[in-house]
PDB file of C-alpha atoms in Angstrom:
ATOM      1  CA  CYS A 413      21.057 -13.936  10.140  1.00 77.00           C
ATOM      2  CA  ARG A 414      22.857 -16.927   8.747  1.00 81.00           C
ATOM      3  CA  THR A 415      24.861 -17.437  12.042  1.00 87.00           C
ATOM      4  CA  TYR A 416      22.118 -17.357  14.327  1.00 86.00           C
ATOM      5  CA  LEU A 417      18.914 -18.100  12.266  1.00 82.00           C
ATOM      6  CA  PRO A 418      20.362 -20.759   9.595  1.00 85.00           C
ATOM      7  CA  GLU A 419      16.872 -22.059   9.065  1.00 83.00           C
ATOM      8  CA  ASN A 420      15.439 -18.606   7.911  1.00 79.00           C
ATOM      9  CA  ALA A 421      18.478 -17.441   6.260  1.00 84.00           C
ATOM     10  CA  CYS A 422      19.136 -20.732   4.090  1.00 83.00           C
ATOM     11  CA  LYS A 423      17.361 -19.208   1.078  1.00 82.00           C
ATOM     12  CA  LEU A 424      19.321 -15.631   1.222  1.00 86.00           C
ATOM     13  CA  ASP A 425      22.012 -16.736  -1.604  1.00 86.00           C
ATOM     14  CA  ASP A 426      19.096 -17.362  -3.972  1.00 88.00           C
ATOM     15  CA  SER A 427      19.443 -14.999  -6.958  1.00 90.00           C
ATOM     16  CA  ARG A 428      15.795 -14.222  -6.520  1.00 86.00           C
ATOM     17  CA  VAL A 429      16.599 -12.709  -3.489  1.00 84.00           C
ATOM     18  CA  HIS A 430      17.327  -9.146  -3.242  1.00 82.00           C
ATOM     19  CA  ILE A 431      18.138  -7.333  -0.014  1.00 81.00           C
ATOM     20  CA  TYR A 432      18.423  -3.333   0.089  1.00 82.00           C
ATOM     21  CA  PHE A 433      19.265  -1.509   3.335  1.00 82.00           C
ATOM     22  CA  ASP A 434      17.478   1.225   2.687  1.00 83.00           C
ATOM     23  CA  ASN A 435      14.626   3.726   4.366  1.00 82.00           C
ATOM     24  CA  ALA A 436      11.435   1.621   3.244  1.00 81.00           C
ATOM     25  CA  LEU A 437       9.565   4.894   2.357  1.00 83.00           C
ATOM     26  CA  ARG A 438      12.440   6.357   0.234  1.00 86.00           C
ATOM     27  CA  PHE A 439      12.889   2.910  -1.417  1.00 88.00           C
ATOM     28  CA  ILE A 440       9.330   2.194  -2.011  1.00 89.00           C
ATOM     29  CA  ARG A 441       8.502   5.601  -3.422  1.00 91.00           C
ATOM     30  CA  ARG A 442      11.046   4.825  -6.530  1.00 91.00           C
ATOM     31  CA  SER A 443       8.763   2.501  -7.883  1.00 91.00           C
ATOM     32  CA  CYS A 444       5.720   1.528  -9.844  1.00 94.00           C
ATOM     33  CA  ASP A 445       4.189  -1.300 -11.030  1.00 95.00           C
ATOM     34  CA  GLU A 446       6.956  -3.526  -9.921  1.00 93.00           C
ATOM     35  CA  TYR A 447       6.215  -6.173  -7.310  1.00 95.00           C
ATOM     36  CA  ASP A 448       3.765  -8.858  -6.917  1.00 95.00           C
ATOM     37  CA  LEU A 449       3.971  -8.714  -3.185  1.00 95.00           C
ATOM     38  CA  ILE A 450       4.779  -6.079  -0.516  1.00 94.00           C
ATOM     39  CA  ILE A 451       5.328  -7.466   3.379  1.00 91.00           C
ATOM     40  CA  VAL A 452       5.665  -4.489   5.638  1.00 89.00           C
ATOM     41  CA  ASP A 453       6.813  -5.654   8.760  1.00 83.00           C
ATOM     42  CA  SER A 454       7.505  -2.675  10.718  1.00 77.00           C
ATOM     43  CA  ASN A 455       7.741  -1.614  14.322  1.00 71.00           C
ATOM     44  CA  ASP A 456       4.621  -0.380  16.099  1.00 68.00           C
ATOM     45  CA  PRO A 457       2.867   2.776  14.829  1.00 65.00           C
ATOM     46  CA  PHE A 458       4.263   5.117  16.862  1.00 65.00           C
ATOM     47  CA  GLY A 459       7.570   7.422  16.924  1.00 66.00           C
ATOM     48  CA  ALA A 460      10.025   6.530  14.312  1.00 67.00           C
ATOM     49  CA  THR A 461       7.988   4.170  12.096  1.00 69.00           C
ATOM     50  CA  GLU A 462       4.948   6.161  12.445  1.00 73.00           C
ATOM     51  CA  GLY A 463       5.457   6.755   8.631  1.00 70.00           C
ATOM     52  CA  TYR A 464       4.961   3.418   7.774  1.00 74.00           C
ATOM     53  CA  PHE A 465       1.219   3.817   8.928  1.00 80.00           C
ATOM     54  CA  THR A 466       0.293   6.518   7.011  1.00 86.00           C
ATOM     55  CA  ARG A 467      -2.183   6.733   3.891  1.00 90.00           C
ATOM     56  CA  GLU A 468       0.729   8.428   1.949  1.00 90.00           C
ATOM     57  CA  PHE A 469       2.723   4.913   2.875  1.00 91.00           C
ATOM     58  CA  TYR A 470       0.170   2.708   1.901  1.00 94.00           C
ATOM     59  CA  GLY A 471      -0.982   4.767  -1.640  1.00 95.00           C
ATOM     60  CA  ILE A 472       3.071   4.403  -2.437  1.00 95.00           C
ATOM     61  CA  CYS A 473       2.924   0.749  -1.924  1.00 96.00           C
ATOM     62  CA  TYR A 474      -0.584   0.795  -3.986  1.00 97.00           C
ATOM     63  CA  ASN A 475       1.711   2.456  -6.827  1.00 97.00           C
ATOM     64  CA  ALA A 476       4.536  -0.089  -6.340  1.00 97.00           C
ATOM     65  CA  LEU A 477       2.127  -3.118  -6.930  1.00 98.00           C
ATOM     66  CA  ARG A 478       1.414  -4.939  -9.977  1.00 97.00           C
ATOM     67  CA  GLU A 479      -2.435  -4.777 -10.992  1.00 97.00           C
ATOM     68  CA  ASP A 480      -2.672  -8.464  -8.947  1.00 97.00           C
ATOM     69  CA  GLY A 481      -0.216  -7.623  -6.173  1.00 97.00           C
ATOM     70  CA  ILE A 482      -0.841  -7.859  -2.590  1.00 98.00           C
ATOM     71  CA  MET A 483       0.674  -6.097   0.755  1.00 97.00           C
ATOM     72  CA  VAL A 484       0.356  -7.639   4.026  1.00 96.00           C
ATOM     73  CA  ASN A 485       1.139  -5.641   7.072  1.00 92.00           C
ATOM     74  CA  GLN A 486       0.941  -5.929  10.825  1.00 88.00           C
ATOM     75  CA  HIS A 487      -2.144  -4.510  12.432  1.00 86.00           C
ATOM     76  CA  GLU A 488      -1.710  -4.677  15.798  1.00 84.00           C
ATOM     77  CA  ASN A 489      -3.286  -5.874  18.488  1.00 87.00           C
ATOM     78  CA  PRO A 490      -7.220  -5.220  19.313  1.00 90.00           C
ATOM     79  CA  PHE A 491      -7.217  -6.360  22.814  1.00 89.00           C
ATOM     80  CA  TYR A 492      -5.412  -3.136  24.339  1.00 90.00           C
ATOM     81  CA  PRO A 493      -7.536   0.195  23.790  1.00 90.00           C
ATOM     82  CA  ALA A 494      -4.136   2.341  22.598  1.00 87.00           C
ATOM     83  CA  ASP A 495      -3.351  -0.460  20.345  1.00 87.00           C
ATOM     84  CA  ALA A 496      -6.906  -0.799  18.893  1.00 91.00           C
ATOM     85  CA  VAL A 497      -7.355   2.544  17.951  1.00 90.00           C
ATOM     86  CA  ALA A 498      -3.639   2.644  16.274  1.00 87.00           C
ATOM     87  CA  MET A 499      -5.197  -0.660  14.594  1.00 89.00           C
ATOM     88  CA  GLN A 500      -8.220   1.010  13.301  1.00 92.00           C
ATOM     89  CA  ARG A 501      -6.199   4.298  11.915  1.00 91.00           C
ATOM     90  CA  ALA A 502      -4.207   1.820   9.702  1.00 90.00           C
ATOM     91  CA  HIS A 503      -7.489  -0.133   8.696  1.00 94.00           C
ATOM     92  CA  ALA A 504      -8.712   3.354   7.863  1.00 94.00           C
ATOM     93  CA  ARG A 505      -6.113   4.337   5.828  1.00 94.00           C
ATOM     94  CA  ILE A 506      -5.561   1.216   3.960  1.00 95.00           C
ATOM     95  CA  VAL A 507      -9.244   1.344   2.725  1.00 96.00           C
ATOM     96  CA  ALA A 508      -8.985   4.702   1.659  1.00 95.00           C
ATOM     97  CA  SER A 509      -5.839   3.310  -0.587  1.00 96.00           C
ATOM     98  CA  PHE A 510      -6.990  -0.031  -1.848  1.00 98.00           C
ATOM     99  CA  PRO A 511     -10.213  -1.375  -3.102  1.00 98.00           C
ATOM    100  CA  ILE A 512      -9.906  -4.352  -1.419  1.00 98.00           C
ATOM    101  CA  ALA A 513      -8.903  -4.613   2.236  1.00 97.00           C
ATOM    102  CA  LYS A 514      -9.457  -7.040   4.897  1.00 97.00           C
ATOM    103  CA  VAL A 515      -8.123  -8.238   8.264  1.00 97.00           C
ATOM    104  CA  TYR A 516      -6.844 -11.468   9.464  1.00 97.00           C
ATOM    105  CA  GLN A 517      -5.807 -12.674  12.822  1.00 96.00           C
ATOM    106  CA  ALA A 518      -3.368 -15.282  13.957  1.00 94.00           C
ATOM    107  CA  GLN A 519      -2.253 -16.673  17.737  1.00 91.00           C
ATOM    108  CA  ILE A 520       1.307 -15.337  18.285  1.00 89.00           C
ATOM    109  CA  PRO A 521       2.008 -16.350  22.045  1.00 89.00           C
ATOM    110  CA  THR A 522       5.330 -13.875  21.740  1.00 89.00           C
ATOM    111  CA  TYR A 523       3.532 -10.903  21.050  1.00 83.00           C
ATOM    112  CA  PRO A 524       1.211  -8.764  23.416  1.00 80.00           C
ATOM    113  CA  SER A 525      -2.132 -10.547  24.500  1.00 87.00           C
ATOM    114  CA  GLY A 526      -0.992 -13.561  22.091  1.00 90.00           C
ATOM    115  CA  TYR A 527      -3.320 -12.516  19.663  1.00 92.00           C
ATOM    116  CA  TRP A 528      -2.279 -10.125  16.797  1.00 93.00           C
ATOM    117  CA  LEU A 529      -4.115  -8.808  13.366  1.00 94.00           C
ATOM    118  CA  PHE A 530      -2.906  -8.282  10.019  1.00 95.00           C
ATOM    119  CA  GLY A 531      -3.677  -6.471   6.990  1.00 95.00           C
ATOM    120  CA  PHE A 532      -4.494  -7.816   3.732  1.00 98.00           C
ATOM    121  CA  ALA A 533      -5.254  -5.502   0.744  1.00 98.00           C
ATOM    122  CA  SER A 534      -4.770  -5.107  -3.397  1.00 98.00           C
ATOM    123  CA  LYS A 535      -5.976  -4.175  -6.144  1.00 98.00           C
ATOM    124  CA  THR A 536      -7.840  -7.161  -7.522  1.00 98.00           C
ATOM    125  CA  ILE A 537      -7.503 -10.256  -5.321  1.00 97.00           C
ATOM    126  CA  HIS A 538      -9.912 -11.009  -2.619  1.00 98.00           C
ATOM    127  CA  PRO A 539      -7.918 -13.261   0.172  1.00 98.00           C
ATOM    128  CA  ILE A 540     -10.885 -15.715   0.426  1.00 97.00           C
ATOM    129  CA  ARG A 541     -12.678 -15.622  -3.111  1.00 97.00           C
ATOM    130  CA  ASP A 542      -9.897 -15.590  -5.451  1.00 97.00           C
ATOM    131  CA  VAL A 543      -8.227 -18.629  -3.554  1.00 95.00           C
ATOM    132  CA  ASN A 544      -7.439 -22.016  -5.636  1.00 96.00           C
ATOM    133  CA  PHE A 545      -7.386 -24.127  -2.838  1.00 96.00           C
ATOM    134  CA  ASP A 546      -7.446 -27.263  -4.957  1.00 96.00           C
ATOM    135  CA  SER A 547      -4.331 -26.192  -6.946  1.00 96.00           C
ATOM    136  CA  TRP A 548      -2.426 -25.163  -3.683  1.00 94.00           C
ATOM    137  CA  LEU A 549      -3.313 -28.584  -2.026  1.00 95.00           C
ATOM    138  CA  GLN A 550      -1.902 -30.464  -5.628  1.00 97.00           C
ATOM    139  CA  LEU A 551       1.459 -29.238  -4.724  1.00 96.00           C
ATOM    140  CA  GLY A 552       1.416 -31.447  -1.965  1.00 96.00           C
ATOM    141  CA  ILE A 553       3.519 -29.094   0.268  1.00 94.00           C
ATOM    142  CA  GLU A 554       3.676 -30.683   4.159  1.00 94.00           C
ATOM    143  CA  THR A 555       3.093 -27.595   6.102  1.00 94.00           C
ATOM    144  CA  LYS A 556       3.000 -27.803  10.295  1.00 92.00           C
ATOM    145  CA  TYR A 557       0.691 -24.591  10.549  1.00 92.00           C
ATOM    146  CA  TYR A 558      -0.996 -23.685   7.168  1.00 94.00           C
ATOM    147  CA  ASN A 559      -3.921 -25.615   5.617  1.00 96.00           C
ATOM    148  CA  PRO A 560      -6.925 -24.005   3.490  1.00 96.00           C
ATOM    149  CA  ASN A 561      -9.338 -24.158   6.746  1.00 96.00           C
ATOM    150  CA  LEU A 562      -7.102 -21.975   8.666  1.00 97.00           C
ATOM    151  CA  HIS A 563      -6.704 -19.814   6.062  1.00 97.00           C
ATOM    152  CA  ARG A 564     -10.381 -19.266   5.434  1.00 97.00           C
ATOM    153  CA  GLY A 565     -10.957 -19.080   8.998  1.00 97.00           C
ATOM    154  CA  SER A 566      -8.330 -16.685  10.148  1.00 98.00           C
ATOM    155  CA  PHE A 567     -10.187 -14.088   8.002  1.00 98.00           C
ATOM    156  CA  ALA A 568     -12.976 -14.833  10.404  1.00 98.00           C
ATOM    157  CA  LEU A 569     -12.922 -12.277  13.164  1.00 97.00           C
ATOM    158  CA  PRO A 570     -14.473 -12.010  16.497  1.00 96.00           C
ATOM    159  CA  ASN A 571     -17.514  -9.648  16.823  1.00 96.00           C
ATOM    160  CA  TYR A 572     -15.733  -6.801  18.972  1.00 94.00           C
ATOM    161  CA  VAL A 573     -12.991  -6.644  16.236  1.00 95.00           C
ATOM    162  CA  GLU A 574     -15.408  -6.377  13.403  1.00 95.00           C
ATOM    163  CA  LYS A 575     -17.047  -3.629  15.236  1.00 94.00           C
ATOM    164  CA  ILE A 576     -13.954  -1.728  15.205  1.00 93.00           C
ATOM    165  CA  LEU A 577     -13.017  -2.231  11.860  1.00 94.00           C
ATOM    166  CA  ARG A 578     -16.784  -1.672  10.649  1.00 93.00           C
ATOM    167  CA  LYS A 579     -16.367   2.280  12.084  1.00 90.00           C
ATOM    168  CA  VAL A 580     -13.686   3.047   9.304  1.00 91.00           C
ATOM    169  CA  GLU A 581     -14.711   1.018   6.305  1.00 87.00           C
TER     170      GLU A 581
END
């Protein structure tokens, strides 16, 4: 990573960064009320990584998060039928595990169809109502992509996606 992606790896030496090479299911199972944020960047929900899309895994993540913690995950692509079913199944399991479970979208040209969904889950934090955009703006961070309007808009989903999700909410 340091050799080929130095821009991404530049903070790996930060004392707050800890990298563990372990099976995620086994690792997270040992945690309780420990994490502020869990990012699940897994492969597709088929084969060897299917375990990262189960109700058991989401329940383990729930237990590992602090009361105001957040879990985000890849939620697949709603455009292709098999992927839409996988997305719906994952969302149903997250909804069953977390009191707050929302889906947001992004355009990622290198992903299938260029359109991708992500899941947001929390015990107490709502991704729109509980964000203090004024505080964020006061930080004066210049970004190339993110801004408060994009944040809000990413949770506004097309009707066909909302229809798929409503079936399991």
